[in-house]
PDB file of C-alpha atoms in Angstrom:
ATOM      1  CA  UNK A 833     111.969  80.185 110.206  1.00 81.00           C
ATOM      2  CA  UNK A 834     110.403  78.956 106.973  1.00 90.00           C
ATOM      3  CA  UNK A 835     107.766  81.335 105.597  1.00 92.00           C
ATOM      4  CA  UNK A 836     105.221  80.985 102.863  1.00 94.00           C
ATOM      5  CA  UNK A 837     105.145  83.709 100.203  1.00 93.00           C
ATOM      6  CA  UNK A 838     101.358  83.879 100.339  1.00 93.00           C
ATOM      7  CA  UNK A 839      99.524  85.561 103.201  1.00 95.00           C
ATOM      8  CA  UNK A 840      97.284  88.322 104.503  1.00 96.00           C
ATOM      9  CA  UNK A 841      97.700  90.837 107.314  1.00 97.00           C
ATOM     10  CA  UNK A 842      95.773  93.779 108.765  1.00 97.00           C
ATOM     11  CA  UNK A 843      96.627  96.652 111.086  1.00 97.00           C
ATOM     12  CA  UNK A 844      94.601  99.603 112.421  1.00 96.00           C
ATOM     13  CA  UNK A 845      95.419 102.751 114.393  1.00 95.00           C
ATOM     14  CA  UNK A 846      93.360 105.757 115.513  1.00 92.00           C
ATOM     15  CA  UNK A 847      94.866 109.125 116.395  1.00 85.00           C
ATOM     16  CA  UNK A 848      94.011 112.833 116.103  1.00 78.00           C
ATOM     17  CA  UNK A 849      90.730 112.231 114.344  1.00 78.00           C
ATOM     18  CA  UNK A 850      92.180 109.756 111.798  1.00 85.00           C
ATOM     19  CA  UNK A 851      91.486 106.029 111.557  1.00 92.00           C
ATOM     20  CA  UNK A 852      94.109 104.311 109.412  1.00 95.00           C
ATOM     21  CA  UNK A 853      93.764 100.737 108.197  1.00 97.00           C
ATOM     22  CA  UNK A 854      96.580  98.875 106.403  1.00 97.00           C
ATOM     23  CA  UNK A 855      95.982  95.547 104.666  1.00 97.00           C
ATOM     24  CA  UNK A 856      98.619  93.365 103.002  1.00 96.00           C
ATOM     25  CA  UNK A 857      98.041  90.569 100.548  1.00 96.00           C
ATOM     26  CA  UNK A 858     100.793  88.531  98.850  1.00 96.00           C
ATOM     27  CA  UNK A 859     101.086  85.782  96.255  1.00 94.00           C
ATOM     28  CA  UNK A 860     104.058  83.902  94.820  1.00 93.00           C
ATOM     29  CA  UNK A 861     106.604  85.775  92.747  1.00 92.00           C
ATOM     30  CA  UNK A 862     110.227  85.174  91.837  1.00 88.00           C
ATOM     31  CA  UNK A 863     111.309  88.531  93.274  1.00 91.00           C
ATOM     32  CA  UNK A 864     109.812  91.135  95.613  1.00 94.00           C
ATOM     33  CA  UNK A 865     107.222  93.263  93.832  1.00 95.00           C
ATOM     34  CA  UNK A 866     105.512  95.721  96.197  1.00 96.00           C
ATOM     35  CA  UNK A 867     102.576  97.943  95.236  1.00 96.00           C
ATOM     36  CA  UNK A 868     101.031 100.516  97.607  1.00 96.00           C
ATOM     37  CA  UNK A 869      97.488 101.752  96.998  1.00 96.00           C
ATOM     38  CA  UNK A 870      96.456 104.740  99.119  1.00 94.00           C
ATOM     39  CA  UNK A 871      94.648 108.132  98.931  1.00 91.00           C
ATOM     40  CA  UNK A 872      96.513 110.675  96.818  1.00 91.00           C
ATOM     41  CA  UNK A 873      96.787 113.072  99.752  1.00 87.00           C
ATOM     42  CA  UNK A 874      99.137 110.633 101.511  1.00 91.00           C
ATOM     43  CA  UNK A 875     101.384 109.608  98.603  1.00 92.00           C
ATOM     44  CA  UNK A 876     104.284 111.448 100.260  1.00 93.00           C
ATOM     45  CA  UNK A 877     104.691 108.393 102.525  1.00 94.00           C
ATOM     46  CA  UNK A 878     104.677 105.783  99.742  1.00 95.00           C
ATOM     47  CA  UNK A 879     108.461 105.344  99.421  1.00 95.00           C
ATOM     48  CA  UNK A 880     108.904 105.003 103.182  1.00 96.00           C
ATOM     49  CA  UNK A 881     106.204 102.333 103.287  1.00 96.00           C
ATOM     50  CA  UNK A 882     107.758 100.357 100.422  1.00 96.00           C
ATOM     51  CA  UNK A 883     111.096 100.472 102.209  1.00 96.00           C
ATOM     52  CA  UNK A 884     109.489  99.126 105.389  1.00 96.00           C
ATOM     53  CA  UNK A 885     107.951  96.232 103.436  1.00 96.00           C
ATOM     54  CA  UNK A 886     111.354  95.418 101.898  1.00 94.00           C
ATOM     55  CA  UNK A 887     112.833  95.173 105.397  1.00 93.00           C
ATOM     56  CA  UNK A 888     110.278  92.545 106.428  1.00 93.00           C
ATOM     57  CA  UNK A 889     109.537  90.611 103.219  1.00 94.00           C
ATOM     58  CA  UNK A 890     112.077  88.773 101.040  1.00 90.00           C
ATOM     59  CA  UNK A 891     110.098  88.029  97.898  1.00 91.00           C
ATOM     60  CA  UNK A 892     106.570  87.742  96.566  1.00 93.00           C
ATOM     61  CA  UNK A 893     104.042  90.035  94.928  1.00 96.00           C
ATOM     62  CA  UNK A 894     102.845  92.188  97.819  1.00 97.00           C
ATOM     63  CA  UNK A 895      99.872  94.549  97.557  1.00 97.00           C
ATOM     64  CA  UNK A 896      99.444  97.114 100.340  1.00 97.00           C
ATOM     65  CA  UNK A 897      96.062  98.828 100.739  1.00 97.00           C
ATOM     66  CA  UNK A 898      95.706 101.926 102.931  1.00 96.00           C
ATOM     67  CA  UNK A 899      92.300 103.387 103.859  1.00 95.00           C
ATOM     68  CA  UNK A 900      91.839 106.637 105.780  1.00 91.00           C
ATOM     69  CA  UNK A 901      88.700 107.623 107.703  1.00 89.00           C
ATOM     70  CA  UNK A 902      88.321 110.994 109.388  1.00 79.00           C
ATOM     71  CA  UNK A 903      86.281 111.149 112.565  1.00 74.00           C
ATOM     72  CA  UNK A 904      84.368 114.237 113.707  1.00 58.00           C
ATOM     73  CA  UNK A 905      86.352 116.260 116.210  1.00 56.00           C
ATOM     74  CA  UNK A 906      87.795 119.618 117.266  1.00 53.00           C
ATOM     75  CA  UNK A 907      89.974 119.714 114.150  1.00 60.00           C
ATOM     76  CA  UNK A 908      86.938 120.603 112.011  1.00 64.00           C
ATOM     77  CA  UNK A 909      84.901 123.796 112.243  1.00 72.00           C
ATOM     78  CA  UNK A 910      81.796 124.880 110.340  1.00 76.00           C
ATOM     79  CA  UNK A 911      81.735 128.601 109.492  1.00 80.00           C
ATOM     80  CA  UNK A 912      78.749 130.669 108.278  1.00 83.00           C
ATOM     81  CA  UNK A 913      79.463 133.188 105.548  1.00 83.00           C
ATOM     82  CA  UNK A 914      77.127 135.790 107.064  1.00 84.00           C
ATOM     83  CA  UNK A 915      77.517 138.416 104.337  1.00 85.00           C
ATOM     84  CA  UNK A 916      76.709 135.952 101.585  1.00 83.00           C
ATOM     85  CA  UNK A 917      73.778 134.513 103.580  1.00 82.00           C
ATOM     86  CA  UNK A 918      72.277 138.007 103.988  1.00 85.00           C
ATOM     87  CA  UNK A 919      72.576 138.588 100.262  1.00 85.00           C
ATOM     88  CA  UNK A 920      70.699 135.336  99.603  1.00 80.00           C
ATOM     89  CA  UNK A 921      67.986 136.360 102.105  1.00 81.00           C
ATOM     90  CA  UNK A 922      67.573 139.761 100.446  1.00 82.00           C
ATOM     91  CA  UNK A 923      67.306 138.092  97.079  1.00 82.00           C
ATOM     92  CA  UNK A 924      64.674 135.709  98.435  1.00 77.00           C
ATOM     93  CA  UNK A 925      62.685 138.634  99.866  1.00 79.00           C
ATOM     94  CA  UNK A 926      62.538 140.093  96.401  1.00 80.00           C
ATOM     95  CA  UNK A 927      61.242 136.787  95.101  1.00 74.00           C
ATOM     96  CA  UNK A 928      58.628 136.676  97.887  1.00 72.00           C
ATOM     97  CA  UNK A 929      57.411 140.161  96.943  1.00 74.00           C
ATOM     98  CA  UNK A 930      57.230 139.171  93.305  1.00 72.00           C
ATOM     99  CA  UNK A 931      55.260 136.117  94.332  1.00 63.00           C
ATOM    100  CA  UNK A 932      52.811 138.091  96.439  1.00 60.00           C
ATOM    101  CA  UNK A 933      54.085 136.585  99.649  1.00 57.00           C
ATOM    102  CA  UNK A 934      53.266 133.068  98.526  1.00 54.00           C
ATOM    103  CA  UNK A 935      56.849 131.797  99.060  1.00 53.00           C
ATOM    104  CA  UNK A 936      57.347 133.413 102.474  1.00 51.00           C
ATOM    105  CA  UNK A 937      56.456 130.379 104.541  1.00 53.00           C
ATOM    106  CA  UNK A 938      58.658 128.064 102.474  1.00 56.00           C
ATOM    107  CA  UNK A 939      61.979 129.558 103.610  1.00 59.00           C
ATOM    108  CA  UNK A 940      63.927 127.894 106.448  1.00 65.00           C
ATOM    109  CA  UNK A 941      67.578 128.122 107.567  1.00 75.00           C
ATOM    110  CA  UNK A 942      68.189 124.736 106.003  1.00 76.00           C
ATOM    111  CA  UNK A 943      67.076 126.173 102.689  1.00 75.00           C
ATOM    112  CA  UNK A 944      69.619 129.004 102.941  1.00 79.00           C
ATOM    113  CA  UNK A 945      72.324 126.529 103.960  1.00 78.00           C
ATOM    114  CA  UNK A 946      71.937 124.675 100.667  1.00 78.00           C
ATOM    115  CA  UNK A 947      73.133 127.656  98.647  1.00 80.00           C
ATOM    116  CA  UNK A 948      76.794 127.532  97.524  1.00 83.00           C
ATOM    117  CA  UNK A 949      79.459 128.763  99.949  1.00 80.00           C
ATOM    118  CA  UNK A 950      77.021 129.721 102.730  1.00 79.00           C
ATOM    119  CA  UNK A 951      78.552 127.066 104.980  1.00 79.00           C
ATOM    120  CA  UNK A 952      82.238 126.165 104.857  1.00 76.00           C
ATOM    121  CA  UNK A 953      84.129 123.442 106.729  1.00 68.00           C
ATOM    122  CA  UNK A 954      87.595 124.417 107.903  1.00 66.00           C
ATOM    123  CA  UNK A 955      90.092 121.681 108.786  1.00 66.00           C
ATOM    124  CA  UNK A 956      93.102 121.923 110.987  1.00 62.00           C
ATOM    125  CA  UNK A 957      96.240 121.657 108.870  1.00 69.00           C
ATOM    126  CA  UNK A 958      97.738 118.156 109.029  1.00 72.00           C
ATOM    127  CA  UNK A 959     101.353 117.494 110.006  1.00 83.00           C
ATOM    128  CA  UNK A 960     102.895 115.329 107.230  1.00 87.00           C
ATOM    129  CA  UNK A 961     105.554 113.848 109.526  1.00 90.00           C
ATOM    130  CA  UNK A 962     102.962 112.863 112.121  1.00 90.00           C
ATOM    131  CA  UNK A 963     100.809 111.296 109.397  1.00 91.00           C
ATOM    132  CA  UNK A 964     103.779 109.390 107.989  1.00 93.00           C
ATOM    133  CA  UNK A 965     104.632 108.101 111.465  1.00 94.00           C
ATOM    134  CA  UNK A 966     101.073 106.866 111.969  1.00 94.00           C
ATOM    135  CA  UNK A 967     101.030 105.262 108.522  1.00 95.00           C
ATOM    136  CA  UNK A 968     104.256 103.378 109.248  1.00 96.00           C
ATOM    137  CA  UNK A 969     102.973 102.323 112.665  1.00 96.00           C
ATOM    138  CA  UNK A 970      99.806 100.975 111.061  1.00 97.00           C
ATOM    139  CA  UNK A 971     101.821  99.199 108.372  1.00 97.00           C
ATOM    140  CA  UNK A 972     104.043  97.648 111.042  1.00 97.00           C
ATOM    141  CA  UNK A 973     100.999  96.122 112.752  1.00 97.00           C
ATOM    142  CA  UNK A 974      99.802  94.727 109.418  1.00 97.00           C
ATOM    143  CA  UNK A 975     103.273  93.321 108.661  1.00 97.00           C
ATOM    144  CA  UNK A 976     103.410  91.550 112.036  1.00 96.00           C
ATOM    145  CA  UNK A 977     100.015  89.968 111.365  1.00 97.00           C
ATOM    146  CA  UNK A 978     101.054  89.159 107.792  1.00 97.00           C
ATOM    147  CA  UNK A 979     104.318  87.471 108.796  1.00 95.00           C
ATOM    148  CA  UNK A 980     102.639  85.496 111.582  1.00 96.00           C
ATOM    149  CA  UNK A 981     100.256  84.000 109.028  1.00 96.00           C
ATOM    150  CA  UNK A 982     103.126  83.248 106.634  1.00 95.00           C
ATOM    151  CA  UNK A 983     105.091  81.527 109.381  1.00 94.00           C
ATOM    152  CA  UNK A 984     102.138  79.302 110.263  1.00 95.00           C
ATOM    153  CA  UNK A 985     101.788  78.317 106.618  1.00 95.00           C
ATOM    154  CA  UNK A 986     105.563  77.867 106.425  1.00 93.00           C
ATOM    155  CA  UNK A 987     105.479  75.306 109.234  1.00 94.00           C
ATOM    156  CA  UNK A 988     102.897  73.280 107.304  1.00 95.00           C
ATOM    157  CA  UNK A 989     105.080  73.422 104.189  1.00 95.00           C
ATOM    158  CA  UNK A 990     108.128  72.392 106.211  1.00 95.00           C
ATOM    159  CA  UNK A 991     106.363  69.367 107.693  1.00 96.00           C
ATOM    160  CA  UNK A 992     105.164  68.230 104.264  1.00 96.00           C
ATOM    161  CA  UNK A 993     108.585  68.676 102.610  1.00 96.00           C
ATOM    162  CA  UNK A 994     110.441  66.835 105.382  1.00 96.00           C
ATOM    163  CA  UNK A 995     107.908  64.011 105.249  1.00 96.00           C
ATOM    164  CA  UNK A 996     108.472  63.625 101.512  1.00 96.00           C
ATOM    165  CA  UNK A 997     112.225  63.782 102.125  1.00 95.00           C
ATOM    166  CA  UNK A 998     111.905  60.755 104.404  1.00 96.00           C
ATOM    167  CA  UNK A 999     109.998  58.939 101.656  1.00 96.00           C
ATOM    168  CA  UNK A1000     112.794  59.693  99.190  1.00 96.00           C
ATOM    169  CA  UNK A1001     115.384  58.423 101.700  1.00 94.00           C
ATOM    170  CA  UNK A1002     113.480  55.124 101.910  1.00 95.00           C
ATOM    171  CA  UNK A1003     113.390  54.871  98.113  1.00 94.00           C
ATOM    172  CA  UNK A1004     117.129  55.547  97.891  1.00 91.00           C
ATOM    173  CA  UNK A1005     117.667  52.651 100.303  1.00 90.00           C
ATOM    174  CA  UNK A1006     115.641  50.385  98.014  1.00 87.00           C
ATOM    175  CA  UNK A1007     117.783  51.396  95.029  1.00 84.00           C
ATOM    176  CA  UNK A1008     120.964  50.644  97.010  1.00 80.00           C
ATOM    177  CA  UNK A1009     119.540  47.271  98.038  1.00 80.00           C
ATOM    178  CA  UNK A1010     118.429  46.216  94.567  1.00 76.00           C
ATOM    179  CA  UNK A1011     121.410  47.483  92.549  1.00 68.00           C
ATOM    180  CA  UNK A1012     123.824  44.609  93.474  1.00 57.00           C
ATOM    181  CA  UNK A1013     121.069  42.096  92.726  1.00 54.00           C
ATOM    182  CA  UNK A1014     120.859  43.508  89.216  1.00 54.00           C
ATOM    183  CA  UNK A1015     124.559  42.756  88.598  1.00 49.00           C
ATOM    184  CA  UNK A1016     124.220  39.225  90.033  1.00 54.00           C
ATOM    185  CA  UNK A1017     121.193  38.558  87.857  1.00 55.00           C
ATOM    186  CA  UNK A1018     123.081  39.820  84.797  1.00 49.00           C
ATOM    187  CA  UNK A1019     125.983  37.447  85.517  1.00 53.00           C
ATOM    188  CA  UNK A1020     123.591  34.497  85.853  1.00 53.00           C
ATOM    189  CA  UNK A1021     121.895  35.350  82.564  1.00 58.00           C
ATOM    190  CA  UNK A1022     125.250  35.790  80.829  1.00 50.00           C
ATOM    191  CA  UNK A1023     126.559  32.440  82.110  1.00 53.00           C
ATOM    192  CA  UNK A1024     123.358  30.639  81.138  1.00 58.00           C
ATOM    193  CA  UNK A1025     123.484  32.160  77.652  1.00 58.00           C
ATOM    194  CA  UNK A1026     127.087  31.136  77.138  1.00 50.00           C
ATOM    195  CA  UNK A1027     126.367  27.582  78.288  1.00 54.00           C
ATOM    196  CA  UNK A1028     123.452  27.370  75.904  1.00 55.00           C
ATOM    197  CA  UNK A1029     125.526  28.717  73.044  1.00 54.00           C
ATOM    198  CA  UNK A1030     128.768  26.805  73.670  1.00 51.00           C
ATOM    199  CA  UNK A1031     127.121  23.662  75.070  1.00 58.00           C
ATOM    200  CA  UNK A1032     129.935  21.232  75.924  1.00 52.00           C
ATOM    201  CA  UNK A1033     132.750  23.694  75.329  1.00 56.00           C
ATOM    202  CA  UNK A1034     134.460  24.900  78.480  1.00 59.00           C
ATOM    203  CA  UNK A1035     133.363  28.373  79.544  1.00 56.00           C
ATOM    204  CA  UNK A1036     136.032  31.004  80.265  1.00 58.00           C
ATOM    205  CA  UNK A1037     135.154  32.066  83.790  1.00 61.00           C
ATOM    206  CA  UNK A1038     137.479  35.083  83.627  1.00 63.00           C
ATOM    207  CA  UNK A1039     135.572  36.389  80.590  1.00 58.00           C
ATOM    208  CA  UNK A1040     132.304  36.162  82.510  1.00 53.00           C
ATOM    209  CA  UNK A1041     133.855  38.045  85.421  1.00 58.00           C
ATOM    210  CA  UNK A1042     135.175  40.727  83.060  1.00 60.00           C
ATOM    211  CA  UNK A1043     131.803  41.195  81.356  1.00 55.00           C
ATOM    212  CA  UNK A1044     130.028  41.302  84.712  1.00 50.00           C
ATOM    213  CA  UNK A1045     132.516  43.879  85.978  1.00 51.00           C
ATOM    214  CA  UNK A1046     132.002  46.048  82.903  1.00 52.00           C
ATOM    215  CA  UNK A1047     128.232  45.815  83.332  1.00 50.00           C
ATOM    216  CA  UNK A1048     128.493  46.590  87.058  1.00 49.00           C
ATOM    217  CA  UNK A1049     130.510  49.717  86.307  1.00 48.00           C
ATOM    218  CA  UNK A1050     127.960  50.903  83.744  1.00 53.00           C
ATOM    219  CA  UNK A1051     124.983  50.479  86.072  1.00 51.00           C
ATOM    220  CA  UNK A1052     126.667  51.502  89.334  1.00 62.00           C
ATOM    221  CA  UNK A1053     124.636  54.200  91.095  1.00 71.00           C
ATOM    222  CA  UNK A1054     126.651  54.433  94.301  1.00 74.00           C
ATOM    223  CA  UNK A1055     127.775  57.983  93.565  1.00 78.00           C
ATOM    224  CA  UNK A1056     124.232  59.111  92.797  1.00 82.00           C
ATOM    225  CA  UNK A1057     122.702  57.558  95.914  1.00 84.00           C
ATOM    226  CA  UNK A1058     125.455  59.053  98.103  1.00 87.00           C
ATOM    227  CA  UNK A1059     124.808  62.478  96.610  1.00 89.00           C
ATOM    228  CA  UNK A1060     121.067  62.060  97.096  1.00 92.00           C
ATOM    229  CA  UNK A1061     121.596  61.298 100.765  1.00 93.00           C
ATOM    230  CA  UNK A1062     123.804  64.380 101.012  1.00 95.00           C
ATOM    231  CA  UNK A1063     121.088  66.477  99.351  1.00 95.00           C
ATOM    232  CA  UNK A1064     118.545  65.135 101.821  1.00 95.00           C
ATOM    233  CA  UNK A1065     120.770  66.256 104.708  1.00 95.00           C
ATOM    234  CA  UNK A1066     121.091  69.700 103.112  1.00 95.00           C
ATOM    235  CA  UNK A1067     117.313  69.841 102.739  1.00 95.00           C
ATOM    236  CA  UNK A1068     116.820  69.199 106.462  1.00 94.00           C
ATOM    237  CA  UNK A1069     119.436  71.857 107.332  1.00 94.00           C
ATOM    238  CA  UNK A1070     117.838  74.483 105.090  1.00 93.00           C
ATOM    239  CA  UNK A1071     114.486  73.837 106.738  1.00 92.00           C
ATOM    240  CA  UNK A1072     116.006  75.090 110.005  1.00 91.00           C
ATOM    241  CA  UNK A1073     117.674  78.217 108.613  1.00 88.00           C
ATOM    242  CA  UNK A1074     116.439  81.724 109.322  1.00 82.00           C
ATOM    243  CA  UNK A1075     115.453  84.100 106.522  1.00 78.00           C
ATOM    244  CA  UNK A1076     114.519  83.402 102.936  1.00 84.00           C
ATOM    245  CA  UNK A1077     115.715  79.993 101.702  1.00 91.00           C
ATOM    246  CA  UNK A1078     113.324  79.548  98.775  1.00 91.00           C
ATOM    247  CA  UNK A1079     115.935  80.129  96.075  1.00 91.00           C
ATOM    248  CA  UNK A1080     118.420  77.745  97.735  1.00 93.00           C
ATOM    249  CA  UNK A1081     115.745  75.084  97.979  1.00 94.00           C
ATOM    250  CA  UNK A1082     114.802  75.600  94.343  1.00 93.00           C
ATOM    251  CA  UNK A1083     118.405  74.975  93.281  1.00 94.00           C
ATOM    252  CA  UNK A1084     118.722  71.957  95.576  1.00 96.00           C
ATOM    253  CA  UNK A1085     115.624  70.321  94.105  1.00 95.00           C
ATOM    254  CA  UNK A1086     117.193  70.644  90.652  1.00 95.00           C
ATOM    255  CA  UNK A1087     120.090  68.569  91.982  1.00 95.00           C
ATOM    256  CA  UNK A1088     117.633  65.980  93.320  1.00 95.00           C
ATOM    257  CA  UNK A1089     116.144  65.667  89.850  1.00 93.00           C
ATOM    258  CA  UNK A1090     119.572  65.361  88.221  1.00 92.00           C
ATOM    259  CA  UNK A1091     120.600  62.428  90.429  1.00 91.00           C
ATOM    260  CA  UNK A1092     117.245  60.651  90.020  1.00 92.00           C
ATOM    261  CA  UNK A1093     117.421  61.004  86.226  1.00 90.00           C
ATOM    262  CA  UNK A1094     120.954  59.588  86.187  1.00 86.00           C
ATOM    263  CA  UNK A1095     119.887  56.570  88.245  1.00 84.00           C
ATOM    264  CA  UNK A1096     116.959  56.013  85.883  1.00 82.00           C
ATOM    265  CA  UNK A1097     119.179  56.152  82.791  1.00 78.00           C
ATOM    266  CA  UNK A1098     121.754  53.743  84.261  1.00 75.00           C
ATOM    267  CA  UNK A1099     119.405  51.079  85.564  1.00 74.00           C
ATOM    268  CA  UNK A1100     117.586  48.853  83.110  1.00 69.00           C
ATOM    269  CA  UNK A1101     116.062  46.714  85.853  1.00 73.00           C
ATOM    270  CA  UNK A1102     112.286  47.189  85.906  1.00 79.00           C
ATOM    271  CA  UNK A1103     112.043  47.088  89.709  1.00 80.00           C
ATOM    272  CA  UNK A1104     114.579  49.918  90.083  1.00 81.00           C
ATOM    273  CA  UNK A1105     112.834  51.880  87.327  1.00 84.00           C
ATOM    274  CA  UNK A1106     109.600  51.747  89.318  1.00 90.00           C
ATOM    275  CA  UNK A1107     111.428  53.019  92.415  1.00 89.00           C
ATOM    276  CA  UNK A1108     112.936  55.885  90.412  1.00 90.00           C
ATOM    277  CA  UNK A1109     109.489  56.839  89.089  1.00 93.00           C
ATOM    278  CA  UNK A1110     108.164  57.002  92.670  1.00 95.00           C
ATOM    279  CA  UNK A1111     111.220  59.009  93.714  1.00 94.00           C
ATOM    280  CA  UNK A1112     110.746  61.554  90.921  1.00 95.00           C
ATOM    281  CA  UNK A1113     107.064  61.914  91.834  1.00 96.00           C
ATOM    282  CA  UNK A1114     108.028  62.840  95.410  1.00 96.00           C
ATOM    283  CA  UNK A1115     110.712  65.242  94.181  1.00 96.00           C
ATOM    284  CA  UNK A1116     108.165  66.983  91.955  1.00 96.00           C
ATOM    285  CA  UNK A1117     105.772  67.380  94.893  1.00 96.00           C
ATOM    286  CA  UNK A1118     108.584  68.948  96.934  1.00 96.00           C
ATOM    287  CA  UNK A1119     109.420  71.268  94.022  1.00 94.00           C
ATOM    288  CA  UNK A1120     105.800  72.454  93.931  1.00 94.00           C
ATOM    289  CA  UNK A1121     105.878  73.200  97.654  1.00 94.00           C
ATOM    290  CA  UNK A1122     109.223  75.000  97.405  1.00 93.00           C
ATOM    291  CA  UNK A1123     107.662  77.442  94.927  1.00 92.00           C
ATOM    292  CA  UNK A1124     105.553  78.726  97.842  1.00 93.00           C
ATOM    293  CA  UNK A1125     108.497  79.397 100.161  1.00 93.00           C
ATOM    294  CA  UNK A1126     110.004  82.870 100.556  1.00 91.00           C
TER     295      UNK A1126
END
């Protein structure tokens, strides 16, 4: 299925007091360029996450953002350093005595708690493998969301490209229809010119046929129009392929341009030139769309 290179996806999991959120954002790029931004404490899982992205994304500049929120739970315990607290209280008593008892009523447990190291928060030791598993699970959810968005955009790109392909097919038909008329018109002009120049002298009909044949060979675009029709068939087939086809499409569009340029250089007829200009405009629009395809 055709996918756009641009997209956004989000995934979230909650387990063992941790809320993990993964967000993916991608823009166009010639190759896959993946960057993971996450808290330093979880960098041990970075390589595994990049590998997972490579399995699901062909190309594009992909930024992965990981946020971690810890919820209150049994894995955290607040401990009172009783010995240190008593020392602070004794020190405060001395200050109260020095102050004549003035400070006595200003002391509360919350005041003692503000002193350094009186209260400590102990956390249960985390299991790196369990964390990595949760990170990859969260990333997988974000990748599914991300690819779903890219597929929807890919279907819009596909419809637009195929529509423009049909327009090009119509223009190719017009070139094929007008090309023989160009040769016939050339023969008529050549015969009229010879009659005007030679007047009563008999015109060599075989010479006119020879000149017309030479001209017809020079301006013949049969090969180019046949190849263009073949390229259009290839375009439709690639639109139905699975996986990344962006590079193939990019190469194919170069071939479209080559054939259109050759037709333009061969044909001096103004009506065909206008058709070629329209054809090249459609090819350029397809090329722009192909740049967005994975």
